Amino acid sequence: MTPVSSHSPLRTVQVLGGGNAASSAHVRSLAAGLVARGVRVTVCAPAETGHTYDFSGAGADHVPVPRSSDPGSVAALRAACSGADLVHAHGLHASFRTALALSGRRTPLVVTWHDRAHADGPRGAFLRVLERRVAKAATVVLGTTSALVDRARRTGARDARLAAVSLPGPRTAPVTDDPDLLRPKIRAELGAIGRPLLIAVGSLERHRGYDVLLDAAHAWQRLDPLPLVVLAGEGPLRDELRRRIDLEELPVRLVGPREDIGDLLAAADIALLPGRWEARSALAQQALHARVPLVATAAGGIPELVGDAAELVPYGNARALADAVVRLLEDPGRRESLKERGARQAATWPTEDETVTQVLSVYDELTRPRPMV
């Protein structure tokens, strides 16, 4: 697919508010693919996000814009969007700021919802107001799951569609260590020699379901050898989780944020995803690609994403989570079956090239000159 005009390259602005790792990696991949197709791309994102994801290295212009809705930040974003043929914002907060910045302009606004907001009480009510504002302001809302598309329609979106979103490949060179040597090396580092290794990855926040995971870990203490649960991530619940682990003497290690999630998964026997709601979980995708059996909650976009290639349990049910893990540890045949199903399921997901092609088709549709009536 080619840009709208061969004489004047399409100019797009991608807006990130800092976002999570998945949305930031998606924008980096999208920017590289669009630039390769002749599109001029500007990425508006906080300076630290630009440094981490190297948007300039993808061929895009990076304009540092703070993650803030104060008038100065909105004015900077408005200036960066001046002259753009189309603006594409990612995530709720970035989309809200972009809607403010484009107020009074006729520039098409595409919004991608990568996940839903996780908050209760007054903050949850406030975020739902933002969702409605964004849904009504956007020309098109792209949802990464069918549930998010339905949510956008319920909140007033004029046009909501399912997005093709790939799992971007690593930007750095692959590890050169022999996989057969890397696995025992990682397991030794984590303290999982001669025992099963269970991996969970994600920010230490309430909606991730780590309280349920710790409840389930009690049931695994009767197993011999005793499984080790490694939780990679950082967040506000770290101290609370640490206290529970110490007080209840649970076989769980908090290892903080890690950049080698692929290596951790390669060393793992089972991946765990116990959260209350997940959209297009990067961990689920990485686990299936890596042929690691996955136990996840049947919530949000997970069933749609993994199909029959994972053990799915109800959210909040520690007994069901514990039992699913025990069954897998005791049944090598079931683990092998999930590995094979996971590889087949992963092959059905969109590639980076297909993701860029779909997005560019939306851009072309929204910027194509309309015939005179």
PDB file of C-alpha atoms in Angstrom, residues 109-287:
ATOM      1  CA  LEU A 109      -8.020  11.531  15.007  1.00  0.00           C
ATOM      2  CA  VAL A 110      -7.420   7.791  15.276  1.00  0.00           C
ATOM      3  CA  VAL A 111      -7.296   6.348  18.781  1.00  0.00           C
ATOM      4  CA  THR A 112      -6.005   2.919  19.751  1.00  0.00           C
ATOM      5  CA  TRP A 113      -7.202   1.454  23.029  1.00  0.00           C
ATOM      6  CA  HIS A 114      -4.537  -1.071  24.025  1.00  0.00           C
ATOM      7  CA  ASP A 115      -6.130  -1.830  27.386  1.00  0.00           C
ATOM      8  CA  ARG A 116      -8.873  -0.579  29.667  1.00  0.00           C
ATOM      9  CA  ALA A 117      -8.346   1.734  32.626  1.00  0.00           C
ATOM     10  CA  HIS A 118      -7.998  -0.062  35.957  1.00  0.00           C
ATOM     11  CA  ALA A 119      -9.397   1.989  38.833  1.00  0.00           C
ATOM     12  CA  ASP A 120     -12.282   1.921  41.270  1.00  0.00           C
ATOM     13  CA  GLY A 121     -14.240   4.550  43.171  1.00  0.00           C
ATOM     14  CA  PRO A 122     -13.995   8.244  42.236  1.00  0.00           C
ATOM     15  CA  ARG A 123     -10.948   7.734  40.033  1.00  0.00           C
ATOM     16  CA  GLY A 124     -12.719   4.958  38.142  1.00  0.00           C
ATOM     17  CA  ALA A 125     -15.699   7.257  37.557  1.00  0.00           C
ATOM     18  CA  PHE A 126     -13.359  10.014  36.339  1.00  0.00           C
ATOM     19  CA  LEU A 127     -11.637   7.643  33.895  1.00  0.00           C
ATOM     20  CA  ARG A 128     -15.000   6.565  32.498  1.00  0.00           C
ATOM     21  CA  VAL A 129     -15.762  10.231  31.780  1.00  0.00           C
ATOM     22  CA  LEU A 130     -12.447  10.483  29.925  1.00  0.00           C
ATOM     23  CA  GLU A 131     -13.328   7.355  27.947  1.00  0.00           C
ATOM     24  CA  ARG A 132     -16.592   8.916  26.794  1.00  0.00           C
ATOM     25  CA  ARG A 133     -14.864  12.173  25.823  1.00  0.00           C
ATOM     26  CA  VAL A 134     -12.225  10.324  23.840  1.00  0.00           C
ATOM     27  CA  ALA A 135     -14.645   7.911  22.155  1.00  0.00           C
ATOM     28  CA  LYS A 136     -16.834  10.780  20.931  1.00  0.00           C
ATOM     29  CA  ALA A 137     -13.887  12.921  19.809  1.00  0.00           C
ATOM     30  CA  ALA A 138     -12.154  10.192  17.770  1.00  0.00           C
ATOM     31  CA  THR A 139     -12.821   9.716  14.079  1.00  0.00           C
ATOM     32  CA  VAL A 140     -12.014   6.017  14.503  1.00  0.00           C
ATOM     33  CA  VAL A 141     -11.333   3.986  17.656  1.00  0.00           C
ATOM     34  CA  LEU A 142      -9.209   0.875  17.172  1.00  0.00           C
ATOM     35  CA  GLY A 143      -9.537  -1.696  19.960  1.00  0.00           C
ATOM     36  CA  THR A 144      -6.979  -4.440  20.450  1.00  0.00           C
ATOM     37  CA  THR A 145      -9.726  -6.879  21.536  1.00  0.00           C
ATOM     38  CA  SER A 146     -13.388  -7.344  20.687  1.00  0.00           C
ATOM     39  CA  ALA A 147     -14.246  -6.380  24.285  1.00  0.00           C
ATOM     40  CA  LEU A 148     -12.522  -3.025  23.851  1.00  0.00           C
ATOM     41  CA  VAL A 149     -14.299  -2.418  20.536  1.00  0.00           C
ATOM     42  CA  ASP A 150     -17.633  -3.107  22.232  1.00  0.00           C
ATOM     43  CA  ARG A 151     -16.671  -0.815  25.098  1.00  0.00           C
ATOM     44  CA  ALA A 152     -15.818   1.988  22.671  1.00  0.00           C
ATOM     45  CA  ARG A 153     -19.192   1.623  20.948  1.00  0.00           C
ATOM     46  CA  ARG A 154     -21.035   1.686  24.282  1.00  0.00           C
ATOM     47  CA  THR A 155     -19.236   4.885  25.261  1.00  0.00           C
ATOM     48  CA  GLY A 156     -20.178   6.764  22.111  1.00  0.00           C
ATOM     49  CA  ALA A 157     -17.593   5.995  19.424  1.00  0.00           C
ATOM     50  CA  ARG A 158     -18.806   6.875  15.930  1.00  0.00           C
ATOM     51  CA  ASP A 159     -16.614   4.191  14.357  1.00  0.00           C
ATOM     52  CA  ALA A 160     -14.948   1.411  16.371  1.00  0.00           C
ATOM     53  CA  ARG A 161     -12.979  -1.422  14.791  1.00  0.00           C
ATOM     54  CA  LEU A 162     -10.844  -4.370  15.827  1.00  0.00           C
ATOM     55  CA  ALA A 163      -7.168  -3.545  15.461  1.00  0.00           C
ATOM     56  CA  ALA A 164      -4.544  -5.878  14.085  1.00  0.00           C
ATOM     57  CA  VAL A 165      -1.780  -5.567  16.680  1.00  0.00           C
ATOM     58  CA  SER A 166       1.351  -7.680  16.468  1.00  0.00           C
ATOM     59  CA  LEU A 167       3.898  -8.556  19.119  1.00  0.00           C
ATOM     60  CA  PRO A 168       6.948  -6.593  17.942  1.00  0.00           C
ATOM     61  CA  GLY A 169      10.145  -8.561  17.715  1.00  0.00           C
ATOM     62  CA  PRO A 170      13.191  -7.571  19.786  1.00  0.00           C
ATOM     63  CA  ARG A 171      15.100  -4.532  18.522  1.00  0.00           C
ATOM     64  CA  THR A 172      18.386  -5.709  19.991  1.00  0.00           C
ATOM     65  CA  ALA A 173      20.474  -8.571  18.698  1.00  0.00           C
ATOM     66  CA  PRO A 174      19.341 -11.958  20.013  1.00  0.00           C
ATOM     67  CA  VAL A 175      21.253 -13.550  22.849  1.00  0.00           C
ATOM     68  CA  THR A 176      24.070 -15.639  21.439  1.00  0.00           C
ATOM     69  CA  ASP A 177      24.243 -18.040  24.379  1.00  0.00           C
ATOM     70  CA  ASP A 178      23.390 -21.642  23.567  1.00  0.00           C
ATOM     71  CA  PRO A 179      19.739 -22.106  24.690  1.00  0.00           C
ATOM     72  CA  ASP A 180      20.684 -25.411  26.295  1.00  0.00           C
ATOM     73  CA  LEU A 181      23.238 -23.554  28.414  1.00  0.00           C
ATOM     74  CA  LEU A 182      21.146 -20.419  28.975  1.00  0.00           C
ATOM     75  CA  ARG A 183      18.232 -22.274  30.597  1.00  0.00           C
ATOM     76  CA  PRO A 184      20.238 -23.786  33.492  1.00  0.00           C
ATOM     77  CA  LYS A 185      22.141 -20.522  33.879  1.00  0.00           C
ATOM     78  CA  ILE A 186      18.928 -18.525  34.385  1.00  0.00           C
ATOM     79  CA  ARG A 187      17.423 -21.192  36.636  1.00  0.00           C
ATOM     80  CA  ALA A 188      20.540 -21.212  38.807  1.00  0.00           C
ATOM     81  CA  GLU A 189      20.447 -17.422  39.089  1.00  0.00           C
ATOM     82  CA  LEU A 190      16.822 -17.569  40.248  1.00  0.00           C
ATOM     83  CA  GLY A 191      17.328 -20.487  42.627  1.00  0.00           C
ATOM     84  CA  ALA A 192      15.255 -22.988  40.651  1.00  0.00           C
ATOM     85  CA  ILE A 193      17.686 -25.870  40.248  1.00  0.00           C
ATOM     86  CA  GLY A 194      15.900 -29.202  40.549  1.00  0.00           C
ATOM     87  CA  ARG A 195      12.473 -27.638  41.044  1.00  0.00           C
ATOM     88  CA  PRO A 196       9.701 -26.309  38.772  1.00  0.00           C
ATOM     89  CA  LEU A 197       9.935 -22.637  37.804  1.00  0.00           C
ATOM     90  CA  LEU A 198       6.741 -20.590  37.434  1.00  0.00           C
ATOM     91  CA  ILE A 199       7.008 -17.088  35.913  1.00  0.00           C
ATOM     92  CA  ALA A 200       4.634 -14.118  36.224  1.00  0.00           C
ATOM     93  CA  VAL A 201       5.400 -10.726  34.690  1.00  0.00           C
ATOM     94  CA  GLY A 202       3.730  -7.354  35.131  1.00  0.00           C
ATOM     95  CA  SER A 203       3.444  -4.222  37.220  1.00  0.00           C
ATOM     96  CA  LEU A 204       2.761  -4.847  40.900  1.00  0.00           C
ATOM     97  CA  GLU A 205      -0.734  -3.400  40.938  1.00  0.00           C
ATOM     98  CA  ARG A 206      -4.031  -4.618  42.340  1.00  0.00           C
ATOM     99  CA  HIS A 207      -5.639  -5.626  39.040  1.00  0.00           C
ATOM    100  CA  ARG A 208      -2.785  -8.008  38.253  1.00  0.00           C
ATOM    101  CA  GLY A 209      -4.184 -10.558  40.723  1.00  0.00           C
ATOM    102  CA  TYR A 210      -0.964 -11.216  42.588  1.00  0.00           C
ATOM    103  CA  ASP A 211      -2.837 -11.534  45.882  1.00  0.00           C
ATOM    104  CA  VAL A 212      -4.653 -14.499  44.315  1.00  0.00           C
ATOM    105  CA  LEU A 213      -1.315 -15.860  43.089  1.00  0.00           C
ATOM    106  CA  LEU A 214       0.091 -15.770  46.622  1.00  0.00           C
ATOM    107  CA  ASP A 215      -3.023 -17.528  47.906  1.00  0.00           C
ATOM    108  CA  ALA A 216      -2.494 -20.242  45.295  1.00  0.00           C
ATOM    109  CA  ALA A 217       1.170 -20.610  46.283  1.00  0.00           C
ATOM    110  CA  HIS A 218       0.067 -22.089  49.618  1.00  0.00           C
ATOM    111  CA  ALA A 219      -1.260 -25.144  47.789  1.00  0.00           C
ATOM    112  CA  TRP A 220       2.049 -25.699  46.019  1.00  0.00           C
ATOM    113  CA  GLN A 221       3.971 -25.954  49.300  1.00  0.00           C
ATOM    114  CA  ARG A 222       2.860 -29.578  49.615  1.00  0.00           C
ATOM    115  CA  LEU A 223       4.541 -30.486  46.326  1.00  0.00           C
ATOM    116  CA  ASP A 224       7.934 -32.168  46.188  1.00  0.00           C
ATOM    117  CA  PRO A 225       9.998 -30.695  44.680  1.00  0.00           C
ATOM    118  CA  LEU A 226       8.614 -27.313  45.730  1.00  0.00           C
ATOM    119  CA  PRO A 227       7.900 -24.999  42.772  1.00  0.00           C
ATOM    120  CA  LEU A 228       9.425 -21.532  42.782  1.00  0.00           C
ATOM    121  CA  VAL A 229       7.296 -18.596  41.644  1.00  0.00           C
ATOM    122  CA  VAL A 230       9.273 -15.695  40.176  1.00  0.00           C
ATOM    123  CA  LEU A 231       7.413 -12.412  39.804  1.00  0.00           C
ATOM    124  CA  ALA A 232       9.105  -9.848  37.537  1.00  0.00           C
ATOM    125  CA  GLY A 233       7.845  -6.292  37.810  1.00  0.00           C
ATOM    126  CA  GLU A 234       7.670  -3.194  39.959  1.00  0.00           C
ATOM    127  CA  GLY A 235       4.842  -1.182  41.430  1.00  0.00           C
ATOM    128  CA  PRO A 236       2.988   0.146  44.452  1.00  0.00           C
ATOM    129  CA  LEU A 237       2.172  -3.276  45.934  1.00  0.00           C
ATOM    130  CA  ARG A 238       5.788  -4.384  46.274  1.00  0.00           C
ATOM    131  CA  ASP A 239       6.040  -3.845  50.039  1.00  0.00           C
ATOM    132  CA  GLU A 240       2.651  -5.454  50.686  1.00  0.00           C
ATOM    133  CA  LEU A 241       3.557  -8.508  48.620  1.00  0.00           C
ATOM    134  CA  ARG A 242       6.995  -8.701  50.227  1.00  0.00           C
ATOM    135  CA  ARG A 243       5.476  -8.739  53.706  1.00  0.00           C
ATOM    136  CA  ARG A 244       3.057 -11.526  52.792  1.00  0.00           C
ATOM    137  CA  ILE A 245       5.793 -13.617  51.199  1.00  0.00           C
ATOM    138  CA  ASP A 246       7.986 -13.307  54.302  1.00  0.00           C
ATOM    139  CA  LEU A 247       5.215 -13.724  56.870  1.00  0.00           C
ATOM    140  CA  GLU A 248       3.627 -16.745  55.160  1.00  0.00           C
ATOM    141  CA  GLU A 249       6.967 -18.230  54.039  1.00  0.00           C
ATOM    142  CA  LEU A 250       5.812 -18.564  50.470  1.00  0.00           C
ATOM    143  CA  PRO A 251       8.028 -19.943  47.654  1.00  0.00           C
ATOM    144  CA  VAL A 252       7.859 -16.658  45.736  1.00  0.00           C
ATOM    145  CA  ARG A 253      10.652 -14.296  44.631  1.00  0.00           C
ATOM    146  CA  LEU A 254      10.185 -10.677  43.599  1.00  0.00           C
ATOM    147  CA  VAL A 255      12.948  -9.903  41.110  1.00  0.00           C
ATOM    148  CA  GLY A 256      11.907  -6.375  40.097  1.00  0.00           C
ATOM    149  CA  PRO A 257      11.713  -5.119  36.509  1.00  0.00           C
ATOM    150  CA  ARG A 258      13.642  -7.223  34.016  1.00  0.00           C
ATOM    151  CA  GLU A 259      14.668  -6.619  30.434  1.00  0.00           C
ATOM    152  CA  ASP A 260      15.281 -10.313  29.754  1.00  0.00           C
ATOM    153  CA  ILE A 261      11.692 -11.579  29.864  1.00  0.00           C
ATOM    154  CA  GLY A 262      12.371 -13.801  26.861  1.00  0.00           C
ATOM    155  CA  ASP A 263      15.206 -15.481  28.744  1.00  0.00           C
ATOM    156  CA  LEU A 264      13.067 -15.906  31.862  1.00  0.00           C
ATOM    157  CA  LEU A 265      10.344 -17.566  29.798  1.00  0.00           C
ATOM    158  CA  ALA A 266      12.864 -19.818  28.083  1.00  0.00           C
ATOM    159  CA  ALA A 267      13.870 -21.081  31.519  1.00  0.00           C
ATOM    160  CA  ALA A 268      10.312 -21.448  32.853  1.00  0.00           C
ATOM    161  CA  ASP A 269       8.140 -24.536  33.114  1.00  0.00           C
ATOM    162  CA  ILE A 270       4.864 -22.570  33.274  1.00  0.00           C
ATOM    163  CA  ALA A 271       3.859 -18.928  32.733  1.00  0.00           C
ATOM    164  CA  LEU A 272       1.171 -17.405  34.949  1.00  0.00           C
ATOM    165  CA  LEU A 273      -1.286 -14.618  34.160  1.00  0.00           C
ATOM    166  CA  PRO A 274      -3.676 -14.239  37.142  1.00  0.00           C
ATOM    167  CA  GLY A 275      -4.992 -10.718  36.430  1.00  0.00           C
ATOM    168  CA  ARG A 276      -8.524  -9.380  36.697  1.00  0.00           C
ATOM    169  CA  TRP A 277      -8.554  -8.061  33.121  1.00  0.00           C
ATOM    170  CA  GLU A 278      -6.008  -8.269  30.340  1.00  0.00           C
ATOM    171  CA  ALA A 279      -6.326  -7.069  26.785  1.00  0.00           C
ATOM    172  CA  ARG A 280      -3.760  -8.395  24.309  1.00  0.00           C
ATOM    173  CA  SER A 281      -1.279  -9.530  26.937  1.00  0.00           C
ATOM    174  CA  ALA A 282       2.349  -9.383  25.835  1.00  0.00           C
ATOM    175  CA  LEU A 283       3.237 -12.117  28.328  1.00  0.00           C
ATOM    176  CA  ALA A 284       0.602 -14.472  26.892  1.00  0.00           C
ATOM    177  CA  GLN A 285       1.914 -13.864  23.392  1.00  0.00           C
ATOM    178  CA  GLN A 286       5.542 -14.323  24.418  1.00  0.00           C
ATOM    179  CA  ALA A 287       4.730 -17.522  26.300  1.00  0.00           C
TER     180      ALA A 287
END
